[in-house]
Amino acid sequence: MASTGGAEVLVASNRGPVSYELHEGGVLRARRGGGGLVSGLSAIGPDANAVWVCAALGEGDREAVRRADGALLPTEDTGGQRVRMLDIDPAVHADAYNGIANSVLWFVHHMLYQTPLEPVFDAGFRRQWASYEAYNRAFAEALAEEAAEGAAVLVQDYHLCLVPGMLRALRPDLRIGHFSHTPWAPREYFELLPGDIREQLLTGMLGADRVAFLTWRWATAFMRCAEGLDPERYRVTWPSGAPRAVQHLREGRSTEVGVHSLGADGDFLRERAHRPDVEERITALRAEIGEGRRTVVRVDRTELSKNIVRGLLAYRQLLDEHPEWREKVVHVAFAYPSRQDLAVYRDYTASVQRLAEEINSAYGTPGWTPVVLHVKDDFARSLAAYRLADVALVNPVRDGMNLVAKEVPVVSDRGCALVLSREAGAYEELGADAFVVNPYDVLETARALHEALSLRPEERADRAKRLAAAATALPPAQWFLEQLRALEGLQSS
């Protein structure tokens, strides 16, 4: 397929840097997003000739695509970035996004299935898988149209695992990278998937010149899964002192495997955490907490893997085992609803709210609410909680990285202790200065909370400084550029 757009750098992701709301009278309002990819793409500068390809996620987005006639969105809406949004059929997108990406791939890589009952790979699954293929094909075709000869393409995450292989078939001249923001499942768990689906996912990603992950643990798991492919076509190599790779024996090329550990944007967080709206939220939170009390802070989406329920159970255990903490500590828990169009997530959100109410009913007094729970997303309030944190509780059952573990030590006013699951990707960098827990062990987590709350202030501050330094070692802009340079470096190797 011939190039028509001529972009030298391309990013592909399900969600883009802008979204639209359709208001009365046909008025469209653009809202710019944030995050590592937005920061990263802005870091390459306006002269980089870059295009971001993403999906339309709602009616406002689809209307914006129609008004742009399927071409690039107006740069005044996107902060100067060149963005092509794809108006994929809503039913296809729903099947690909909710049916496969979030209900199958997410569950496999986070090992969330209750295996006596699920998964069930039936005719309905196969219909949804066809939508996932169609969704990935739409991205591959758009990238092929937009890319200049020899351009660098950075495909993001589990929504787009098939894109690299499809894109290579269309444009073999391109340098293609794929980055996984999730964990990667161990081979024995990955093999829950039907054999042809496993092969499609692996060979789709291996269409890239380079695949990358947040930690070596996830990268190694991917390579173990790749070892299950046809040995006459693929060979996994683990050389000492050289890049790890999967060799394509029939094609005479290889896919390099790398790691880029996304860090917190310390400069942005410190500045943003001291704006007036955050100061207002601090005042309100202090009133809810009460004067002179310690705080255990968690900020999460109500995502099954975040393990919020066991965190609340551990806090309840702390109050049982150490009554001396009653009326002296408050658990500030922000559990922002996620994927509420899926019943299992709605049920989980309800369980979190119910348990928080039970703890407050059992232990609360007229002057003390043990759990301050908020379920409405509010970034300024999250930053306020970060600043007030004495202890951050981050206990996922499995997490690709978990930026909250990195952000709280950066922002906390007095320095905070970190109770951290060994199953978070952040454990590799932060484990030495954290109170590390088995996320399934409620008693161990309760003990870790007690130890963290009991730290002397100077030790807590020292730990927090080391945690913050490790957390900001590879901020988003540098993280993105490191991926891009590694991919472009393959051109000259």
Short mmCIF file of C-alpha atoms in Angstrom, two decimals:
data_model
loop_
_atom_site.label_atom_id
_atom_site.label_comp_id
_atom_site.label_asym_id
_atom_site.label_seq_id
_atom_site.Cartn_x
_atom_site.Cartn_y
_atom_site.Cartn_z
CA MET A 1 0.00 0.00 0.00
CA ALA A 2 1.43 3.36 -0.98
CA SER A 3 2.09 6.11 1.52
CA THR A 4 -0.22 9.12 1.30
CA GLY A 5 0.34 10.91 4.61
CA GLY A 6 4.10 10.94 4.92
CA ALA A 7 4.42 10.92 8.73
CA GLU A 8 7.88 9.97 10.03
CA VAL A 9 6.70 8.91 13.51
CA LEU A 10 3.34 7.31 14.27
CA VAL A 11 1.66 6.27 17.53
CA ALA A 12 -1.35 3.95 17.63
CA SER A 13 -3.55 3.45 20.68
CA ASN A 14 -7.19 2.76 21.45
CA ARG A 15 -7.61 6.06 23.30
CA GLY A 16 -6.16 9.21 21.80
CA PRO A 17 -5.01 12.57 23.18
CA VAL A 18 -8.38 14.24 22.65
CA SER A 19 -12.04 13.36 23.08
CA TYR A 20 -15.18 15.19 22.02
CA GLU A 21 -18.56 15.88 23.59
CA LEU A 22 -21.56 16.66 21.40
CA HIS A 23 -23.74 19.38 22.93
CA GLU A 24 -27.12 20.87 22.11
CA GLY A 25 -27.27 22.51 18.73
CA GLY A 26 -24.53 20.32 17.32
CA VAL A 27 -21.77 22.08 19.23
CA LEU A 28 -18.63 19.95 19.56
CA ARG A 29 -16.29 20.51 22.49
CA ALA A 30 -12.83 18.99 22.58
CA ARG A 31 -11.20 17.82 25.77
CA ARG A 32 -7.49 17.07 25.77
CA GLY A 33 -6.18 14.08 27.68
CA GLY A 34 -3.00 13.50 29.64
CA GLY A 35 -0.71 10.63 30.50
CA GLY A 36 2.60 9.22 29.43
CA LEU A 37 1.87 8.99 25.71
CA VAL A 38 0.68 12.59 25.48
CA SER A 39 3.78 13.82 27.32
CA GLY A 40 5.99 11.57 25.25
CA LEU A 41 4.70 12.63 21.87
CA SER A 42 4.99 16.30 22.80
CA ALA A 43 8.63 15.64 23.74
CA ILE A 44 9.63 14.90 20.15
CA GLY A 45 8.71 18.45 19.13
CA PRO A 46 6.51 19.96 16.40
CA ASP A 47 9.07 19.32 13.66
CA ALA A 48 9.05 15.54 14.09
CA ASN A 49 6.26 15.04 11.52
CA ALA A 50 4.29 12.74 13.84
CA VAL A 51 0.71 11.41 13.64
CA TRP A 52 -1.32 9.74 16.38
CA VAL A 53 -3.92 7.17 15.23
CA CYS A 54 -6.69 6.35 17.71
CA ALA A 55 -10.30 5.15 17.84
CA ALA A 56 -13.47 7.20 18.15
CA LEU A 57 -14.92 6.17 21.52
CA GLY A 58 -18.27 7.96 21.58
CA GLU A 59 -20.79 9.84 19.50
CA GLY A 60 -18.91 13.12 19.96
CA ASP A 61 -15.73 11.52 18.64
CA ARG A 62 -17.56 10.00 15.68
CA GLU A 63 -19.10 13.34 14.81
CA ALA A 64 -15.65 14.97 14.92
CA VAL A 65 -14.38 12.32 12.49
CA ARG A 66 -17.28 12.98 10.13
CA ARG A 67 -16.65 16.72 10.19
CA ALA A 68 -12.98 16.10 9.45
CA ASP A 69 -14.06 13.80 6.60
CA GLY A 70 -11.92 11.01 8.07
CA ALA A 71 -8.75 13.10 7.81
CA LEU A 72 -6.63 14.63 10.59
CA LEU A 73 -8.50 16.44 13.34
CA PRO A 74 -8.17 20.23 13.68
CA THR A 75 -4.91 20.99 15.48
CA GLU A 76 -6.63 23.66 17.59
CA ASP A 77 -8.53 20.79 19.25
CA THR A 78 -5.47 18.61 19.81
CA GLY A 79 -2.94 21.06 21.21
CA GLY A 80 -1.03 21.13 17.92
CA GLN A 81 -0.70 17.35 17.58
CA ARG A 82 -1.67 15.67 14.33
CA VAL A 83 -4.35 13.13 15.19
CA ARG A 84 -6.31 10.76 12.97
CA MET A 85 -9.32 9.28 14.71
CA LEU A 86 -10.95 6.14 13.28
CA ASP A 87 -14.73 5.83 13.14
CA ILE A 88 -14.90 2.06 13.59
CA ASP A 89 -18.41 0.61 13.68
CA PRO A 90 -19.60 0.94 17.33
CA ALA A 91 -20.68 -2.72 17.50
CA VAL A 92 -17.29 -3.87 16.20
CA HIS A 93 -15.50 -1.63 18.67
CA ALA A 94 -17.65 -2.86 21.57
CA ASP A 95 -16.92 -6.50 20.75
CA ALA A 96 -13.21 -5.86 20.27
CA TYR A 97 -12.78 -3.59 23.30
CA ASN A 98 -15.15 -5.05 25.90
CA GLY A 99 -15.61 -8.55 24.51
CA ILE A 100 -11.96 -9.40 23.79
CA ALA A 101 -9.49 -6.79 25.07
CA ASN A 102 -11.06 -6.18 28.46
CA SER A 103 -12.91 -9.46 29.08
CA VAL A 104 -10.36 -11.91 27.70
CA LEU A 105 -6.87 -10.46 27.19
CA TRP A 106 -6.96 -8.35 30.35
CA PHE A 107 -8.24 -11.33 32.35
CA VAL A 108 -5.57 -13.65 30.96
CA HIS A 109 -2.63 -11.32 31.58
CA HIS A 110 -3.85 -10.37 35.06
CA MET A 111 -4.78 -14.02 35.82
CA LEU A 112 -8.29 -13.05 36.94
CA TYR A 113 -10.37 -15.98 35.73
CA GLN A 114 -12.31 -18.20 38.17
CA THR A 115 -11.23 -21.24 36.21
CA PRO A 116 -13.91 -23.70 37.43
CA LEU A 117 -16.42 -21.54 35.55
CA GLU A 118 -14.48 -19.41 33.07
CA PRO A 119 -13.32 -18.77 30.43
CA VAL A 120 -15.74 -20.31 27.92
CA PHE A 121 -14.55 -20.03 24.34
CA ASP A 122 -17.74 -20.61 22.39
CA ALA A 123 -19.33 -19.33 19.18
CA GLY A 124 -19.96 -15.94 20.81
CA PHE A 125 -16.28 -15.60 21.59
CA ARG A 126 -15.40 -16.38 17.97
CA ARG A 127 -17.78 -13.68 16.77
CA GLN A 128 -16.14 -11.18 19.08
CA TRP A 129 -12.68 -12.31 17.98
CA ALA A 130 -13.63 -11.53 14.37
CA SER A 131 -14.42 -7.98 15.56
CA TYR A 132 -11.04 -7.78 17.29
CA GLU A 133 -9.41 -8.74 13.98
CA ALA A 134 -11.45 -6.12 12.11
CA TYR A 135 -10.63 -3.46 14.69
CA ASN A 136 -6.88 -4.18 14.45
CA ARG A 137 -7.09 -4.24 10.64
CA ALA A 138 -8.61 -0.75 10.61
CA PHE A 139 -5.63 0.55 12.59
CA ALA A 140 -3.11 -1.25 10.37
CA GLU A 141 -4.63 0.20 7.22
CA ALA A 142 -4.74 3.73 8.63
CA LEU A 143 -1.11 3.52 9.77
CA ALA A 144 -0.08 2.22 6.35
CA GLU A 145 -1.79 5.17 4.70
CA GLU A 146 -0.27 7.79 7.01
CA ALA A 147 3.33 6.54 7.21
CA ALA A 148 6.23 7.85 5.16
CA GLU A 149 8.76 5.44 3.69
CA GLY A 150 10.74 3.83 6.52
CA ALA A 151 8.73 5.58 9.25
CA ALA A 152 8.80 4.48 12.92
CA VAL A 153 5.48 3.18 14.26
CA LEU A 154 4.86 2.68 17.99
CA VAL A 155 1.80 0.48 18.60
CA GLN A 156 0.43 0.51 22.13
CA ASP A 157 -0.99 -2.23 24.30
CA TYR A 158 -3.19 -5.30 24.33
CA HIS A 159 -5.99 -3.71 22.29
CA LEU A 160 -3.73 -3.77 19.22
CA CYS A 161 -1.75 -7.02 19.41
CA LEU A 162 -2.49 -7.97 15.80
CA VAL A 163 -1.54 -4.62 14.27
CA PRO A 164 2.24 -5.20 13.88
CA GLY A 165 1.79 -8.35 11.79
CA MET A 166 -0.98 -6.82 9.69
CA LEU A 167 1.00 -3.62 9.17
CA ARG A 168 4.15 -5.50 8.15
CA ALA A 169 2.16 -7.28 5.43
CA LEU A 170 0.98 -3.90 4.11
CA ARG A 171 4.17 -1.88 4.59
CA PRO A 172 7.32 -4.02 5.04
CA ASP A 173 9.44 -0.87 4.77
CA LEU A 174 8.30 0.41 8.18
CA ARG A 175 10.06 0.02 11.54
CA ILE A 176 7.36 -1.24 13.89
CA GLY A 177 7.38 -1.39 17.69
CA HIS A 178 4.79 -2.75 20.10
CA PHE A 179 4.65 -1.80 23.78
CA SER A 180 2.65 -3.74 26.40
CA HIS A 181 1.43 -1.71 29.37
CA THR A 182 0.02 -4.79 31.12
CA PRO A 183 1.71 -7.80 32.64
CA TRP A 184 2.22 -10.81 30.37
CA ALA A 185 0.75 -14.10 31.49
CA PRO A 186 2.89 -17.12 32.38
CA ARG A 187 2.90 -19.68 29.59
CA GLU A 188 0.71 -22.19 31.42
CA TYR A 189 -1.95 -19.51 32.01
CA PHE A 190 -1.63 -18.03 28.51
CA GLU A 191 -2.40 -21.51 27.22
CA LEU A 192 -5.96 -21.20 28.53
CA LEU A 193 -6.55 -19.47 25.19
CA PRO A 194 -7.38 -21.59 22.12
CA GLY A 195 -4.25 -22.60 20.20
CA ASP A 196 -4.99 -20.60 17.04
CA ILE A 197 -5.76 -17.48 19.09
CA ARG A 198 -2.50 -17.80 21.01
CA GLU A 199 -0.63 -18.09 17.74
CA GLN A 200 -2.39 -15.07 16.25
CA LEU A 201 -1.57 -12.93 19.28
CA LEU A 202 2.09 -13.93 19.41
CA THR A 203 2.76 -13.78 15.67
CA GLY A 204 0.81 -10.53 15.46
CA MET A 205 3.12 -8.91 17.99
CA LEU A 206 6.16 -10.56 16.42
CA GLY A 207 5.32 -8.70 13.24
CA ALA A 208 7.11 -5.87 15.03
CA ASP A 209 10.83 -5.24 14.80
CA ARG A 210 10.80 -4.67 18.54
CA VAL A 211 8.42 -5.56 21.35
CA ALA A 212 8.83 -3.96 24.76
CA PHE A 213 7.41 -4.30 28.26
CA LEU A 214 7.45 -2.48 31.59
CA THR A 215 9.64 -5.06 33.39
CA TRP A 216 11.86 -8.00 32.52
CA ARG A 217 9.43 -10.26 34.35
CA TRP A 218 6.74 -9.53 31.75
CA ALA A 219 9.21 -9.61 28.86
CA THR A 220 10.51 -13.01 29.96
CA ALA A 221 6.97 -14.38 30.25
CA PHE A 222 6.29 -13.28 26.67
CA MET A 223 9.42 -15.03 25.44
CA ARG A 224 8.46 -18.22 27.27
CA CYS A 225 5.13 -18.14 25.47
CA ALA A 226 6.91 -17.53 22.14
CA GLU A 227 8.92 -20.69 22.79
CA GLY A 228 5.68 -22.58 22.20
CA LEU A 229 5.50 -21.47 18.55
CA ASP A 230 6.56 -23.65 15.62
CA PRO A 231 10.31 -24.28 16.16
CA GLU A 232 10.84 -24.47 12.42
CA ARG A 233 9.71 -20.85 12.11
CA TYR A 234 10.75 -19.19 15.39
CA ARG A 235 13.68 -19.44 17.76
CA VAL A 236 13.87 -17.54 21.07
CA THR A 237 17.40 -16.41 21.91
CA TRP A 238 18.67 -15.43 25.37
CA PRO A 239 22.23 -14.23 24.64
CA SER A 240 24.41 -12.98 27.48
CA GLY A 241 25.30 -9.31 27.04
CA ALA A 242 23.22 -8.89 23.86
CA PRO A 243 19.58 -8.01 23.14
CA ARG A 244 17.07 -10.77 23.68
CA ALA A 245 15.16 -11.64 20.54
CA VAL A 246 12.84 -13.97 18.69
CA GLN A 247 14.36 -15.04 15.38
CA HIS A 248 12.12 -15.53 12.34
CA LEU A 249 13.93 -18.43 10.67
CA ARG A 250 12.08 -18.31 7.37
CA GLU A 251 12.05 -14.54 7.03
CA GLY A 252 15.68 -13.93 7.91
CA ARG A 253 14.90 -11.27 10.50
CA SER A 254 14.34 -11.03 14.25
CA THR A 255 12.13 -9.25 16.76
CA GLU A 256 14.11 -7.63 19.56
CA VAL A 257 12.65 -7.78 23.09
CA GLY A 258 13.24 -4.82 25.42
CA VAL A 259 12.10 -3.13 28.62
CA HIS A 260 11.25 0.51 29.40
CA SER A 261 10.03 1.12 32.94
CA LEU A 262 7.64 4.05 32.83
CA GLY A 263 8.25 6.49 35.69
CA ALA A 264 6.31 9.32 37.27
CA ASP A 265 6.45 12.84 35.87
CA GLY A 266 7.87 14.44 39.01
CA ASP A 267 8.06 18.02 37.76
CA PHE A 268 4.45 18.03 36.60
CA LEU A 269 3.14 16.31 39.74
CA ARG A 270 4.92 18.66 42.16
CA GLU A 271 3.68 21.73 40.31
CA ARG A 272 0.13 20.46 39.80
CA ALA A 273 -0.18 19.33 43.44
CA HIS A 274 0.20 22.91 44.68
CA ARG A 275 -2.43 24.61 42.58
CA PRO A 276 -5.42 26.28 44.28
CA ASP A 277 -7.92 23.50 43.48
CA VAL A 278 -5.69 20.96 45.24
CA GLU A 279 -5.32 23.26 48.26
CA GLU A 280 -9.13 23.42 48.43
CA ARG A 281 -9.38 19.62 48.36
CA ILE A 282 -6.76 19.35 51.11
CA THR A 283 -8.85 21.57 53.36
CA ALA A 284 -11.93 19.43 52.72
CA LEU A 285 -10.08 16.16 53.25
CA ARG A 286 -8.52 17.37 56.50
CA ALA A 287 -12.01 18.11 57.77
CA GLU A 288 -13.11 14.56 56.90
CA ILE A 289 -10.00 12.98 58.43
CA GLY A 290 -9.88 14.99 61.61
CA GLU A 291 -7.02 16.78 63.32
CA GLY A 292 -3.80 14.94 64.13
CA ARG A 293 -4.69 11.58 62.61
CA ARG A 294 -2.45 9.38 60.42
CA THR A 295 -3.59 8.50 56.93
CA VAL A 296 -3.41 5.33 54.86
CA VAL A 297 -4.09 6.40 51.27
CA ARG A 298 -5.03 4.40 48.22
CA VAL A 299 -6.08 5.78 44.83
CA ASP A 300 -7.32 3.25 42.29
CA ARG A 301 -9.89 2.47 39.68
CA THR A 302 -12.33 -0.22 40.82
CA GLU A 303 -10.46 -2.64 38.59
CA LEU A 304 -10.53 -6.26 39.73
CA SER A 305 -6.75 -6.55 39.68
CA LYS A 306 -6.28 -3.60 42.07
CA ASN A 307 -7.36 -5.75 45.03
CA ILE A 308 -9.26 -3.02 46.86
CA VAL A 309 -11.43 -5.45 48.84
CA ARG A 310 -8.45 -7.27 50.38
CA GLY A 311 -6.91 -3.89 51.16
CA LEU A 312 -10.02 -2.96 53.14
CA LEU A 313 -9.99 -6.34 54.86
CA ALA A 314 -6.37 -5.76 55.88
CA TYR A 315 -7.25 -2.35 57.30
CA ARG A 316 -10.08 -3.93 59.28
CA GLN A 317 -7.61 -6.54 60.56
CA LEU A 318 -5.27 -3.72 61.62
CA LEU A 319 -8.04 -2.18 63.70
CA ASP A 320 -8.81 -5.59 65.23
CA GLU A 321 -5.22 -6.50 66.10
CA HIS A 322 -4.09 -3.01 67.10
CA PRO A 323 -6.93 -1.20 68.84
CA GLU A 324 -4.42 1.52 69.70
CA TRP A 325 -4.84 2.79 66.11
CA ARG A 326 -8.56 3.31 66.50
CA GLU A 327 -9.47 6.99 66.23
CA LYS A 328 -5.81 7.71 65.35
CA VAL A 329 -5.76 6.59 61.69
CA VAL A 330 -8.06 7.02 58.71
CA HIS A 331 -8.03 5.00 55.52
CA VAL A 332 -8.54 7.48 52.67
CA ALA A 333 -9.69 5.22 49.84
CA PHE A 334 -10.48 6.57 46.40
CA ALA A 335 -12.04 3.84 44.25
CA TYR A 336 -13.02 5.37 40.96
CA PRO A 337 -15.53 3.30 38.94
CA SER A 338 -14.04 1.50 35.95
CA ARG A 339 -15.65 -0.41 33.06
CA GLN A 340 -19.11 -0.11 34.56
CA ASP A 341 -20.62 -1.47 31.34
CA LEU A 342 -19.36 -4.90 32.49
CA ALA A 343 -21.46 -6.54 35.21
CA VAL A 344 -18.48 -8.04 37.05
CA TYR A 345 -17.02 -4.55 37.52
CA ARG A 346 -20.31 -3.09 38.74
CA ASP A 347 -20.54 -5.90 41.28
CA TYR A 348 -16.95 -5.30 42.41
CA THR A 349 -17.58 -1.57 42.90
CA ALA A 350 -20.63 -2.42 45.01
CA SER A 351 -18.55 -4.83 47.11
CA VAL A 352 -15.98 -2.11 47.83
CA GLN A 353 -18.68 0.32 48.94
CA ARG A 354 -20.42 -2.31 51.07
CA LEU A 355 -17.24 -3.31 52.90
CA ALA A 356 -16.28 0.31 53.60
CA GLU A 357 -19.72 0.88 55.11
CA GLU A 358 -19.38 -2.27 57.26
CA ILE A 359 -16.02 -1.10 58.66
CA ASN A 360 -17.39 2.35 59.45
CA SER A 361 -20.46 0.83 61.10
CA ALA A 362 -18.41 -1.59 63.20
CA TYR A 363 -15.63 0.74 64.35
CA GLY A 364 -16.71 4.33 63.76
CA THR A 365 -17.40 6.80 66.54
CA PRO A 366 -19.19 10.16 66.48
CA GLY A 367 -15.86 11.92 65.90
CA TRP A 368 -14.09 9.33 63.71
CA THR A 369 -14.90 7.75 60.36
CA PRO A 370 -12.39 4.91 59.85
CA VAL A 371 -12.75 4.79 56.03
CA VAL A 372 -13.19 7.91 53.94
CA LEU A 373 -14.31 6.48 50.60
CA HIS A 374 -14.84 8.50 47.42
CA VAL A 375 -15.96 6.95 44.15
CA LYS A 376 -16.22 10.02 41.91
CA ASP A 377 -13.06 10.61 39.89
CA ASP A 378 -11.33 13.85 40.89
CA PHE A 379 -7.66 14.29 39.97
CA ALA A 380 -7.17 17.32 42.21
CA ARG A 381 -8.58 15.39 45.18
CA SER A 382 -6.28 12.46 44.39
CA LEU A 383 -3.27 14.79 44.51
CA ALA A 384 -4.53 16.23 47.79
CA ALA A 385 -4.64 12.72 49.24
CA TYR A 386 -1.13 12.07 47.95
CA ARG A 387 0.11 15.12 49.82
CA LEU A 388 -1.57 14.04 53.06
CA ALA A 389 -0.41 10.42 52.89
CA ASP A 390 1.55 8.89 55.76
CA VAL A 391 1.24 5.44 54.18
CA ALA A 392 0.38 4.54 50.60
CA LEU A 393 -1.32 1.17 50.13
CA VAL A 394 -0.71 -0.38 46.68
CA ASN A 395 -1.61 -4.08 46.79
CA PRO A 396 -2.68 -5.28 43.30
CA VAL A 397 -2.94 -8.98 42.63
CA ARG A 398 -1.10 -8.23 39.37
CA ASP A 399 -0.18 -4.96 37.69
CA GLY A 400 1.98 -4.02 34.72
CA MET A 401 3.57 -1.16 36.68
CA ASN A 402 1.24 0.88 38.96
CA LEU A 403 2.10 4.55 38.75
CA VAL A 404 0.29 5.38 42.00
CA ALA A 405 3.11 3.59 43.84
CA LYS A 406 5.52 5.96 42.14
CA GLU A 407 3.47 9.13 42.38
CA VAL A 408 2.58 9.23 46.09
CA PRO A 409 6.21 9.36 47.37
CA VAL A 410 6.91 12.19 44.91
CA VAL A 411 4.01 14.33 46.13
CA SER A 412 3.62 13.47 49.85
CA ASP A 413 4.29 16.57 51.94
CA ARG A 414 6.06 14.81 54.82
CA GLY A 415 7.26 11.73 53.00
CA CYS A 416 5.24 8.55 53.09
CA ALA A 417 5.82 4.85 53.64
CA LEU A 418 4.79 2.46 50.88
CA VAL A 419 3.05 -0.87 51.38
CA LEU A 420 3.56 -2.56 48.02
CA SER A 421 2.45 -5.82 46.45
CA ARG A 422 5.22 -8.02 45.12
CA GLU A 423 2.95 -8.52 42.07
CA ALA A 424 3.14 -4.88 40.94
CA GLY A 425 5.65 -4.11 38.21
CA ALA A 426 6.84 -1.21 40.38
CA TYR A 427 8.15 -3.77 42.89
CA GLU A 428 11.29 -4.29 40.80
CA GLU A 429 12.34 -0.66 41.33
CA LEU A 430 10.71 0.25 44.64
CA GLY A 431 10.76 -3.00 46.62
CA ALA A 432 13.96 -2.24 48.54
CA ASP A 433 12.38 0.74 50.33
CA ALA A 434 8.81 -0.52 50.56
CA PHE A 435 6.96 -2.85 52.93
CA VAL A 436 6.43 -5.70 50.47
CA VAL A 437 3.38 -7.95 50.79
CA ASN A 438 1.78 -10.98 49.23
CA PRO A 439 -1.44 -9.37 47.94
CA TYR A 440 -3.54 -12.40 48.87
CA ASP A 441 -2.33 -12.42 52.50
CA VAL A 442 -4.60 -10.12 54.49
CA LEU A 443 -2.78 -10.76 57.78
CA GLU A 444 0.62 -9.93 56.28
CA THR A 445 -0.79 -6.76 54.74
CA ALA A 446 -2.27 -5.72 58.10
CA ARG A 447 1.15 -6.25 59.75
CA ALA A 448 2.82 -4.18 57.02
CA LEU A 449 0.33 -1.35 57.59
CA HIS A 450 1.13 -1.39 61.30
CA GLU A 451 4.89 -1.31 60.66
CA ALA A 452 4.52 1.47 58.10
CA LEU A 453 2.36 3.57 60.43
CA SER A 454 4.86 3.01 63.25
CA LEU A 455 7.88 4.34 61.35
CA ARG A 456 9.76 7.23 62.88
CA PRO A 457 9.18 10.42 60.84
CA GLU A 458 12.83 10.75 59.81
CA GLU A 459 12.98 7.14 58.57
CA ARG A 460 9.75 7.60 56.68
CA ALA A 461 11.12 10.74 55.02
CA ASP A 462 14.38 8.99 54.07
CA ARG A 463 12.53 6.08 52.52
CA ALA A 464 10.27 8.46 50.62
CA LYS A 465 13.27 10.30 49.14
CA ARG A 466 14.74 7.08 47.83
CA LEU A 467 11.37 5.95 46.53
CA ALA A 468 10.83 9.27 44.75
CA ALA A 469 14.27 9.12 43.13
CA ALA A 470 13.62 5.63 41.79
CA ALA A 471 10.08 6.52 40.75
CA THR A 472 11.15 9.43 38.55
CA ALA A 473 14.17 7.77 36.91
CA LEU A 474 12.42 7.44 33.54
CA PRO A 475 9.67 10.09 33.25
CA PRO A 476 7.08 9.80 30.46
CA ALA A 477 8.82 11.98 27.88
CA GLN A 478 12.12 10.16 28.32
CA TRP A 479 10.30 6.81 28.36
CA PHE A 480 8.74 7.52 24.99
CA LEU A 481 11.94 8.84 23.45
CA GLU A 482 13.87 5.81 24.69
CA GLN A 483 11.45 3.52 22.86
CA LEU A 484 11.63 5.61 19.70
CA ARG A 485 15.43 5.72 19.70
CA ALA A 486 15.68 1.98 20.30
CA LEU A 487 13.37 1.34 17.34
CA GLU A 488 15.11 3.83 15.06
CA GLY A 489 18.48 2.42 16.13
CA LEU A 490 17.51 -0.86 14.49
CA GLN A 491 17.52 0.94 11.13
CA SER A 492 21.22 1.67 11.34
CA SER A 493 22.29 -1.61 12.96
#
